[in-house]
């Protein structure tokens, strides 16, 4: 599916709809170059799950967990850009953080990729003019659940 997200308001609105659809164990895999809008979409999803206030970019910490009651579901926001090898995702304890949580992953391919998981929604962001287009592809668990 190709979804136009022409401005920040569209990005925020769709991110919040995605948040409403999320179930524990889901992965939102965000692909796209620097400045494509990965963190912007992650922020909208995290806000949609109930988090109030700032959402730091996890580019330095790599993993940023959020826990109820501040959010509806436990979630982990990760930016794997700085990983040199997929094994490093396990070394920093990714599996422990993921237990029962939603994973929002920037640069998922640096962690080995998650597209083989049925709960993975792969979103590739492309810059078009002033806005973005999202190319969205869901695993089996996402059938009939992807908001538009
Ligand atoms: P990334 O995490 O992919 O490097 P960011 O989320 O930091 O990218 O976004 C980079 C810039 O793109 C920000 O200034 C943001 O405001 C802008 N941006 C994000 N989404 C959109 C959109 N749908 N339309 C226009 N600008 C956007
Ligand atoms: Mg980012």
JSON list of C-alpha atoms and ligand atoms in Angstrom, two decimals:
[
{"chain": "A", "resi": 1, "resn": "UNK", "atom": "CA", "xyz": [0.00, 0.00, 0.00]},
{"chain": "A", "resi": 2, "resn": "UNK", "atom": "CA", "xyz": [1.21, 3.53, -0.84]},
{"chain": "A", "resi": 3, "resn": "UNK", "atom": "CA", "xyz": [-0.03, 6.21, 1.50]},
{"chain": "A", "resi": 4, "resn": "UNK", "atom": "CA", "xyz": [0.61, 9.92, 0.89]},
{"chain": "A", "resi": 5, "resn": "UNK", "atom": "CA", "xyz": [1.57, 11.84, 4.04]},
{"chain": "A", "resi": 6, "resn": "UNK", "atom": "CA", "xyz": [1.85, 15.34, 2.53]},
{"chain": "A", "resi": 7, "resn": "UNK", "atom": "CA", "xyz": [2.61, 17.23, 5.74]},
{"chain": "A", "resi": 8, "resn": "UNK", "atom": "CA", "xyz": [3.33, 16.92, 9.46]},
{"chain": "A", "resi": 9, "resn": "UNK", "atom": "CA", "xyz": [-0.38, 16.96, 10.33]},
{"chain": "A", "resi": 10, "resn": "UNK", "atom": "CA", "xyz": [-1.02, 13.93, 8.07]},
{"chain": "A", "resi": 11, "resn": "UNK", "atom": "CA", "xyz": [1.99, 12.16, 9.58]},
{"chain": "A", "resi": 12, "resn": "UNK", "atom": "CA", "xyz": [0.77, 12.82, 13.11]},
{"chain": "A", "resi": 13, "resn": "UNK", "atom": "CA", "xyz": [-2.80, 11.74, 12.34]},
{"chain": "A", "resi": 14, "resn": "UNK", "atom": "CA", "xyz": [-1.75, 8.46, 10.71]},
{"chain": "A", "resi": 15, "resn": "UNK", "atom": "CA", "xyz": [0.74, 7.70, 13.49]},
{"chain": "A", "resi": 16, "resn": "UNK", "atom": "CA", "xyz": [-2.01, 8.08, 16.05]},
{"chain": "A", "resi": 17, "resn": "UNK", "atom": "CA", "xyz": [-4.32, 5.74, 14.08]},
{"chain": "A", "resi": 18, "resn": "UNK", "atom": "CA", "xyz": [-1.52, 3.19, 13.94]},
{"chain": "A", "resi": 19, "resn": "UNK", "atom": "CA", "xyz": [-1.15, 3.50, 17.71]},
{"chain": "A", "resi": 20, "resn": "UNK", "atom": "CA", "xyz": [-4.83, 2.58, 18.16]},
{"chain": "A", "resi": 21, "resn": "UNK", "atom": "CA", "xyz": [-4.32, -0.60, 16.09]},
{"chain": "A", "resi": 22, "resn": "UNK", "atom": "CA", "xyz": [-1.22, -1.86, 17.94]},
{"chain": "A", "resi": 23, "resn": "UNK", "atom": "CA", "xyz": [-1.13, -5.16, 19.82]},
{"chain": "A", "resi": 24, "resn": "UNK", "atom": "CA", "xyz": [1.65, -6.51, 22.09]},
{"chain": "A", "resi": 25, "resn": "UNK", "atom": "CA", "xyz": [4.43, -8.12, 20.09]},
{"chain": "A", "resi": 26, "resn": "UNK", "atom": "CA", "xyz": [3.90, -5.94, 17.01]},
{"chain": "A", "resi": 27, "resn": "UNK", "atom": "CA", "xyz": [6.90, -4.40, 15.28]},
{"chain": "A", "resi": 28, "resn": "UNK", "atom": "CA", "xyz": [6.76, -1.11, 13.39]},
{"chain": "A", "resi": 29, "resn": "UNK", "atom": "CA", "xyz": [9.85, -1.23, 11.15]},
{"chain": "A", "resi": 30, "resn": "UNK", "atom": "CA", "xyz": [10.69, 2.26, 9.87]},
{"chain": "A", "resi": 31, "resn": "UNK", "atom": "CA", "xyz": [12.96, 2.45, 6.85]},
{"chain": "A", "resi": 32, "resn": "UNK", "atom": "CA", "xyz": [14.16, 5.53, 4.96]},
{"chain": "A", "resi": 33, "resn": "UNK", "atom": "CA", "xyz": [17.23, 7.74, 4.76]},
{"chain": "A", "resi": 34, "resn": "UNK", "atom": "CA", "xyz": [18.27, 10.43, 7.22]},
{"chain": "A", "resi": 35, "resn": "UNK", "atom": "CA", "xyz": [15.47, 13.00, 7.40]},
{"chain": "A", "resi": 36, "resn": "UNK", "atom": "CA", "xyz": [12.85, 10.70, 5.86]},
{"chain": "A", "resi": 37, "resn": "UNK", "atom": "CA", "xyz": [10.59, 11.15, 8.90]},
{"chain": "A", "resi": 38, "resn": "UNK", "atom": "CA", "xyz": [11.13, 7.94, 10.86]},
{"chain": "A", "resi": 39, "resn": "UNK", "atom": "CA", "xyz": [11.45, 9.63, 14.26]},
{"chain": "A", "resi": 40, "resn": "UNK", "atom": "CA", "xyz": [8.55, 11.98, 13.45]},
{"chain": "A", "resi": 41, "resn": "UNK", "atom": "CA", "xyz": [6.25, 9.00, 12.79]},
{"chain": "A", "resi": 42, "resn": "UNK", "atom": "CA", "xyz": [7.57, 7.16, 15.87]},
{"chain": "A", "resi": 43, "resn": "UNK", "atom": "CA", "xyz": [6.75, 10.24, 17.99]},
{"chain": "A", "resi": 44, "resn": "UNK", "atom": "CA", "xyz": [3.17, 10.32, 16.67]},
{"chain": "A", "resi": 45, "resn": "UNK", "atom": "CA", "xyz": [2.70, 6.62, 17.50]},
{"chain": "A", "resi": 46, "resn": "UNK", "atom": "CA", "xyz": [4.17, 7.03, 20.99]},
{"chain": "A", "resi": 47, "resn": "UNK", "atom": "CA", "xyz": [1.97, 10.07, 21.62]},
{"chain": "A", "resi": 48, "resn": "UNK", "atom": "CA", "xyz": [-1.01, 8.07, 20.33]},
{"chain": "A", "resi": 49, "resn": "UNK", "atom": "CA", "xyz": [-0.25, 5.37, 22.90]},
{"chain": "A", "resi": 50, "resn": "UNK", "atom": "CA", "xyz": [-0.67, 8.02, 25.57]},
{"chain": "A", "resi": 51, "resn": "UNK", "atom": "CA", "xyz": [2.82, 9.35, 26.24]},
{"chain": "A", "resi": 52, "resn": "UNK", "atom": "CA", "xyz": [2.80, 13.04, 27.12]},
{"chain": "A", "resi": 53, "resn": "UNK", "atom": "CA", "xyz": [5.82, 15.26, 26.68]},
{"chain": "A", "resi": 54, "resn": "UNK", "atom": "CA", "xyz": [9.05, 14.84, 24.83]},
{"chain": "A", "resi": 55, "resn": "UNK", "atom": "CA", "xyz": [10.16, 11.74, 22.90]},
{"chain": "A", "resi": 56, "resn": "UNK", "atom": "CA", "xyz": [13.93, 11.79, 22.62]},
{"chain": "A", "resi": 57, "resn": "UNK", "atom": "CA", "xyz": [15.48, 10.43, 19.44]},
{"chain": "A", "resi": 58, "resn": "UNK", "atom": "CA", "xyz": [17.07, 7.16, 20.58]},
{"chain": "A", "resi": 59, "resn": "UNK", "atom": "CA", "xyz": [19.97, 7.55, 18.15]},
{"chain": "A", "resi": 60, "resn": "UNK", "atom": "CA", "xyz": [22.44, 7.72, 21.06]},
{"chain": "A", "resi": 61, "resn": "UNK", "atom": "CA", "xyz": [20.79, 5.42, 23.62]},
{"chain": "A", "resi": 62, "resn": "UNK", "atom": "CA", "xyz": [19.71, 2.99, 20.84]},
{"chain": "A", "resi": 63, "resn": "UNK", "atom": "CA", "xyz": [16.82, 1.71, 22.99]},
{"chain": "A", "resi": 64, "resn": "UNK", "atom": "CA", "xyz": [14.24, 3.86, 24.77]},
{"chain": "A", "resi": 65, "resn": "UNK", "atom": "CA", "xyz": [11.55, 1.94, 26.69]},
{"chain": "A", "resi": 66, "resn": "UNK", "atom": "CA", "xyz": [8.12, 3.35, 27.66]},
{"chain": "A", "resi": 67, "resn": "UNK", "atom": "CA", "xyz": [5.98, 1.61, 30.25]},
{"chain": "A", "resi": 68, "resn": "UNK", "atom": "CA", "xyz": [2.34, 1.78, 31.41]},
{"chain": "A", "resi": 69, "resn": "UNK", "atom": "CA", "xyz": [0.55, 3.59, 32.91]},
{"chain": "A", "resi": 70, "resn": "UNK", "atom": "CA", "xyz": [2.07, 6.47, 30.91]},
{"chain": "A", "resi": 71, "resn": "UNK", "atom": "CA", "xyz": [1.36, 4.49, 27.72]},
{"chain": "A", "resi": 72, "resn": "UNK", "atom": "CA", "xyz": [-1.47, 2.05, 26.85]},
{"chain": "A", "resi": 73, "resn": "UNK", "atom": "CA", "xyz": [0.99, -0.77, 26.01]},
{"chain": "A", "resi": 74, "resn": "UNK", "atom": "CA", "xyz": [4.65, -1.25, 26.90]},
{"chain": "A", "resi": 75, "resn": "UNK", "atom": "CA", "xyz": [6.75, -0.15, 23.98]},
{"chain": "A", "resi": 76, "resn": "UNK", "atom": "CA", "xyz": [10.37, 0.12, 22.94]},
{"chain": "A", "resi": 77, "resn": "UNK", "atom": "CA", "xyz": [11.56, 2.81, 20.55]},
{"chain": "A", "resi": 78, "resn": "UNK", "atom": "CA", "xyz": [14.89, 1.80, 19.01]},
{"chain": "A", "resi": 79, "resn": "UNK", "atom": "CA", "xyz": [17.26, 3.38, 16.51]},
{"chain": "A", "resi": 80, "resn": "UNK", "atom": "CA", "xyz": [19.64, 0.70, 15.29]},
{"chain": "A", "resi": 81, "resn": "UNK", "atom": "CA", "xyz": [21.63, 3.03, 13.04]},
{"chain": "A", "resi": 82, "resn": "UNK", "atom": "CA", "xyz": [24.79, 2.76, 15.14]},
{"chain": "A", "resi": 83, "resn": "UNK", "atom": "CA", "xyz": [24.81, -1.04, 15.35]},
{"chain": "A", "resi": 84, "resn": "UNK", "atom": "CA", "xyz": [27.69, -2.57, 13.41]},
{"chain": "A", "resi": 85, "resn": "UNK", "atom": "CA", "xyz": [26.30, -6.11, 13.44]},
{"chain": "A", "resi": 86, "resn": "UNK", "atom": "CA", "xyz": [22.82, -7.60, 14.06]},
{"chain": "A", "resi": 87, "resn": "UNK", "atom": "CA", "xyz": [24.26, -9.63, 17.00]},
{"chain": "A", "resi": 88, "resn": "UNK", "atom": "CA", "xyz": [24.71, -6.35, 18.85]},
{"chain": "A", "resi": 89, "resn": "UNK", "atom": "CA", "xyz": [20.92, -6.02, 19.16]},
{"chain": "A", "resi": 90, "resn": "UNK", "atom": "CA", "xyz": [20.92, -9.15, 21.32]},
{"chain": "A", "resi": 91, "resn": "UNK", "atom": "CA", "xyz": [23.98, -7.95, 23.26]},
{"chain": "A", "resi": 92, "resn": "UNK", "atom": "CA", "xyz": [22.12, -4.81, 24.35]},
{"chain": "A", "resi": 93, "resn": "UNK", "atom": "CA", "xyz": [19.22, -6.99, 25.55]},
{"chain": "A", "resi": 94, "resn": "UNK", "atom": "CA", "xyz": [16.65, -6.27, 22.84]},
{"chain": "A", "resi": 95, "resn": "UNK", "atom": "CA", "xyz": [14.75, -9.53, 23.46]},
{"chain": "A", "resi": 96, "resn": "UNK", "atom": "CA", "xyz": [14.26, -8.68, 27.16]},
{"chain": "A", "resi": 97, "resn": "UNK", "atom": "CA", "xyz": [12.90, -5.23, 26.30]},
{"chain": "A", "resi": 98, "resn": "UNK", "atom": "CA", "xyz": [10.59, -6.72, 23.65]},
{"chain": "A", "resi": 99, "resn": "UNK", "atom": "CA", "xyz": [8.84, -9.17, 25.99]},
{"chain": "A", "resi": 100, "resn": "UNK", "atom": "CA", "xyz": [5.12, -8.30, 25.76]},
{"chain": "A", "resi": 101, "resn": "UNK", "atom": "CA", "xyz": [5.95, -4.94, 24.20]},
{"chain": "A", "resi": 102, "resn": "UNK", "atom": "CA", "xyz": [5.55, -3.16, 20.88]},
{"chain": "A", "resi": 103, "resn": "UNK", "atom": "CA", "xyz": [8.82, -2.45, 19.07]},
{"chain": "A", "resi": 104, "resn": "UNK", "atom": "CA", "xyz": [9.19, 0.69, 16.97]},
{"chain": "A", "resi": 105, "resn": "UNK", "atom": "CA", "xyz": [12.45, 0.25, 15.08]},
{"chain": "A", "resi": 106, "resn": "UNK", "atom": "CA", "xyz": [14.36, 2.81, 13.01]},
{"chain": "A", "resi": 107, "resn": "UNK", "atom": "CA", "xyz": [17.03, 1.27, 10.72]},
{"chain": "A", "resi": 108, "resn": "UNK", "atom": "CA", "xyz": [15.58, -2.25, 11.29]},
{"chain": "A", "resi": 109, "resn": "UNK", "atom": "CA", "xyz": [17.97, -3.77, 8.73]},
{"chain": "A", "resi": 110, "resn": "UNK", "atom": "CA", "xyz": [20.89, -2.91, 11.04]},
{"chain": "A", "resi": 111, "resn": "UNK", "atom": "CA", "xyz": [19.35, -5.28, 13.61]},
{"chain": "A", "resi": 112, "resn": "UNK", "atom": "CA", "xyz": [18.83, -8.11, 11.12]},
{"chain": "A", "resi": 113, "resn": "UNK", "atom": "CA", "xyz": [15.35, -6.99, 10.04]},
{"chain": "A", "resi": 114, "resn": "UNK", "atom": "CA", "xyz": [11.95, -8.00, 11.40]},
{"chain": "A", "resi": 115, "resn": "UNK", "atom": "CA", "xyz": [9.92, -8.47, 8.20]},
{"chain": "A", "resi": 116, "resn": "UNK", "atom": "CA", "xyz": [9.86, -12.26, 8.72]},
{"chain": "A", "resi": 117, "resn": "UNK", "atom": "CA", "xyz": [7.78, -11.77, 11.88]},
{"chain": "A", "resi": 118, "resn": "UNK", "atom": "CA", "xyz": [3.98, -11.98, 11.31]},
{"chain": "A", "resi": 119, "resn": "UNK", "atom": "CA", "xyz": [3.50, -8.97, 13.60]},
{"chain": "A", "resi": 120, "resn": "UNK", "atom": "CA", "xyz": [5.84, -6.75, 11.60]},
{"chain": "A", "resi": 121, "resn": "UNK", "atom": "CA", "xyz": [4.50, -3.73, 9.74]},
{"chain": "A", "resi": 122, "resn": "UNK", "atom": "CA", "xyz": [7.21, -2.50, 7.38]},
{"chain": "A", "resi": 123, "resn": "UNK", "atom": "CA", "xyz": [6.98, 1.20, 6.56]},
{"chain": "A", "resi": 124, "resn": "UNK", "atom": "CA", "xyz": [9.35, 2.79, 4.06]},
{"chain": "A", "resi": 125, "resn": "UNK", "atom": "CA", "xyz": [9.25, 6.58, 3.98]},
{"chain": "A", "resi": 126, "resn": "UNK", "atom": "CA", "xyz": [10.11, 8.42, 0.79]},
{"chain": "A", "resi": 127, "resn": "UNK", "atom": "CA", "xyz": [10.55, 12.17, 0.45]},
{"chain": "A", "resi": 128, "resn": "UNK", "atom": "CA", "xyz": [8.32, 13.68, -2.24]},
{"chain": "A", "resi": 129, "resn": "UNK", "atom": "CA", "xyz": [8.29, 17.43, -2.76]},
{"chain": "A", "resi": 130, "resn": "UNK", "atom": "CA", "xyz": [7.49, 18.90, 0.68]},
{"chain": "A", "resi": 131, "resn": "UNK", "atom": "CA", "xyz": [5.90, 15.76, 2.07]},
{"chain": "A", "resi": 132, "resn": "UNK", "atom": "CA", "xyz": [6.34, 12.02, 2.34]},
{"chain": "A", "resi": 133, "resn": "UNK", "atom": "CA", "xyz": [4.93, 8.79, 0.92]},
{"chain": "A", "resi": 134, "resn": "UNK", "atom": "CA", "xyz": [4.71, 5.71, 3.12]},
{"chain": "A", "resi": 135, "resn": "UNK", "atom": "CA", "xyz": [5.06, 2.32, 1.47]},
{"chain": "A", "resi": 136, "resn": "UNK", "atom": "CA", "xyz": [3.39, -0.03, 3.88]},
{"chain": "A", "resi": 137, "resn": "UNK", "atom": "CA", "xyz": [3.57, -3.81, 3.95]},
{"chain": "A", "resi": 138, "resn": "UNK", "atom": "CA", "xyz": [2.24, -5.91, 6.79]},
{"chain": "A", "resi": 139, "resn": "UNK", "atom": "CA", "xyz": [2.93, -9.45, 7.98]},
{"chain": "A", "resi": 140, "resn": "UNK", "atom": "CA", "xyz": [0.07, -11.97, 8.37]},
{"chain": "A", "resi": 141, "resn": "UNK", "atom": "CA", "xyz": [-0.99, -10.49, 11.74]},
{"chain": "A", "resi": 142, "resn": "UNK", "atom": "CA", "xyz": [-1.68, -7.16, 10.05]},
{"chain": "A", "resi": 143, "resn": "UNK", "atom": "CA", "xyz": [-4.27, -8.46, 7.56]},
{"chain": "A", "resi": 144, "resn": "UNK", "atom": "CA", "xyz": [-7.27, -6.11, 7.73]},
{"chain": "A", "resi": 145, "resn": "UNK", "atom": "CA", "xyz": [-5.67, -4.08, 10.50]},
{"chain": "A", "resi": 146, "resn": "UNK", "atom": "CA", "xyz": [-3.62, -1.45, 8.64]},
{"chain": "A", "resi": 147, "resn": "UNK", "atom": "CA", "xyz": [-5.28, 1.96, 9.06]},
{"chain": "A", "resi": 148, "resn": "UNK", "atom": "CA", "xyz": [-5.54, 4.33, 6.10]},
{"chain": "B", "resi": 1, "resn": "LIG", "atom": "P1", "xyz": [14.51, 10.55, 10.42]},
{"chain": "B", "resi": 1, "resn": "LIG", "atom": "O1", "xyz": [14.21, 10.06, 11.81]},
{"chain": "B", "resi": 1, "resn": "LIG", "atom": "O2", "xyz": [14.00, 9.63, 9.36]},
{"chain": "B", "resi": 1, "resn": "LIG", "atom": "O3", "xyz": [15.96, 10.88, 10.22]},
{"chain": "B", "resi": 1, "resn": "LIG", "atom": "P2", "xyz": [12.96, 12.89, 11.20]},
{"chain": "B", "resi": 1, "resn": "LIG", "atom": "O4", "xyz": [11.73, 12.24, 11.73]},
{"chain": "B", "resi": 1, "resn": "LIG", "atom": "O5", "xyz": [13.94, 13.43, 12.17]},
{"chain": "B", "resi": 1, "resn": "LIG", "atom": "O6", "xyz": [13.71, 11.91, 10.18]},
{"chain": "B", "resi": 1, "resn": "LIG", "atom": "O7", "xyz": [12.41, 14.03, 10.23]},
{"chain": "B", "resi": 1, "resn": "LIG", "atom": "C1", "xyz": [13.21, 14.92, 9.50]},
{"chain": "B", "resi": 1, "resn": "LIG", "atom": "C2", "xyz": [12.41, 16.13, 9.11]},
{"chain": "B", "resi": 1, "resn": "LIG", "atom": "O8", "xyz": [11.33, 15.79, 8.25]},
{"chain": "B", "resi": 1, "resn": "LIG", "atom": "C3", "xyz": [11.79, 16.87, 10.30]},
{"chain": "B", "resi": 1, "resn": "LIG", "atom": "O9", "xyz": [12.14, 18.23, 10.18]},
{"chain": "B", "resi": 1, "resn": "LIG", "atom": "C4", "xyz": [10.31, 16.68, 10.13]},
{"chain": "B", "resi": 1, "resn": "LIG", "atom": "O10", "xyz": [9.60, 17.79, 10.58]},
{"chain": "B", "resi": 1, "resn": "LIG", "atom": "C5", "xyz": [10.15, 16.49, 8.63]},
{"chain": "B", "resi": 1, "resn": "LIG", "atom": "N1", "xyz": [8.96, 15.67, 8.28]},
{"chain": "B", "resi": 1, "resn": "LIG", "atom": "C6", "xyz": [8.66, 14.45, 8.77]},
{"chain": "B", "resi": 1, "resn": "LIG", "atom": "N2", "xyz": [7.54, 13.96, 8.24]},
{"chain": "B", "resi": 1, "resn": "LIG", "atom": "C7", "xyz": [7.09, 14.89, 7.36]},
{"chain": "B", "resi": 1, "resn": "LIG", "atom": "C8", "xyz": [5.96, 14.96, 6.46]},
{"chain": "B", "resi": 1, "resn": "LIG", "atom": "N3", "xyz": [5.05, 13.95, 6.36]},
{"chain": "B", "resi": 1, "resn": "LIG", "atom": "N4", "xyz": [5.83, 16.05, 5.69]},
{"chain": "B", "resi": 1, "resn": "LIG", "atom": "C9", "xyz": [6.76, 17.05, 5.76]},
{"chain": "B", "resi": 1, "resn": "LIG", "atom": "N5", "xyz": [7.84, 17.04, 6.58]},
{"chain": "B", "resi": 1, "resn": "LIG", "atom": "C10", "xyz": [8.01, 15.99, 7.38]},
{"chain": "B", "resi": 2, "resn": "LIG", "atom": "MG1", "xyz": [15.52, 9.36, 13.40]}
]
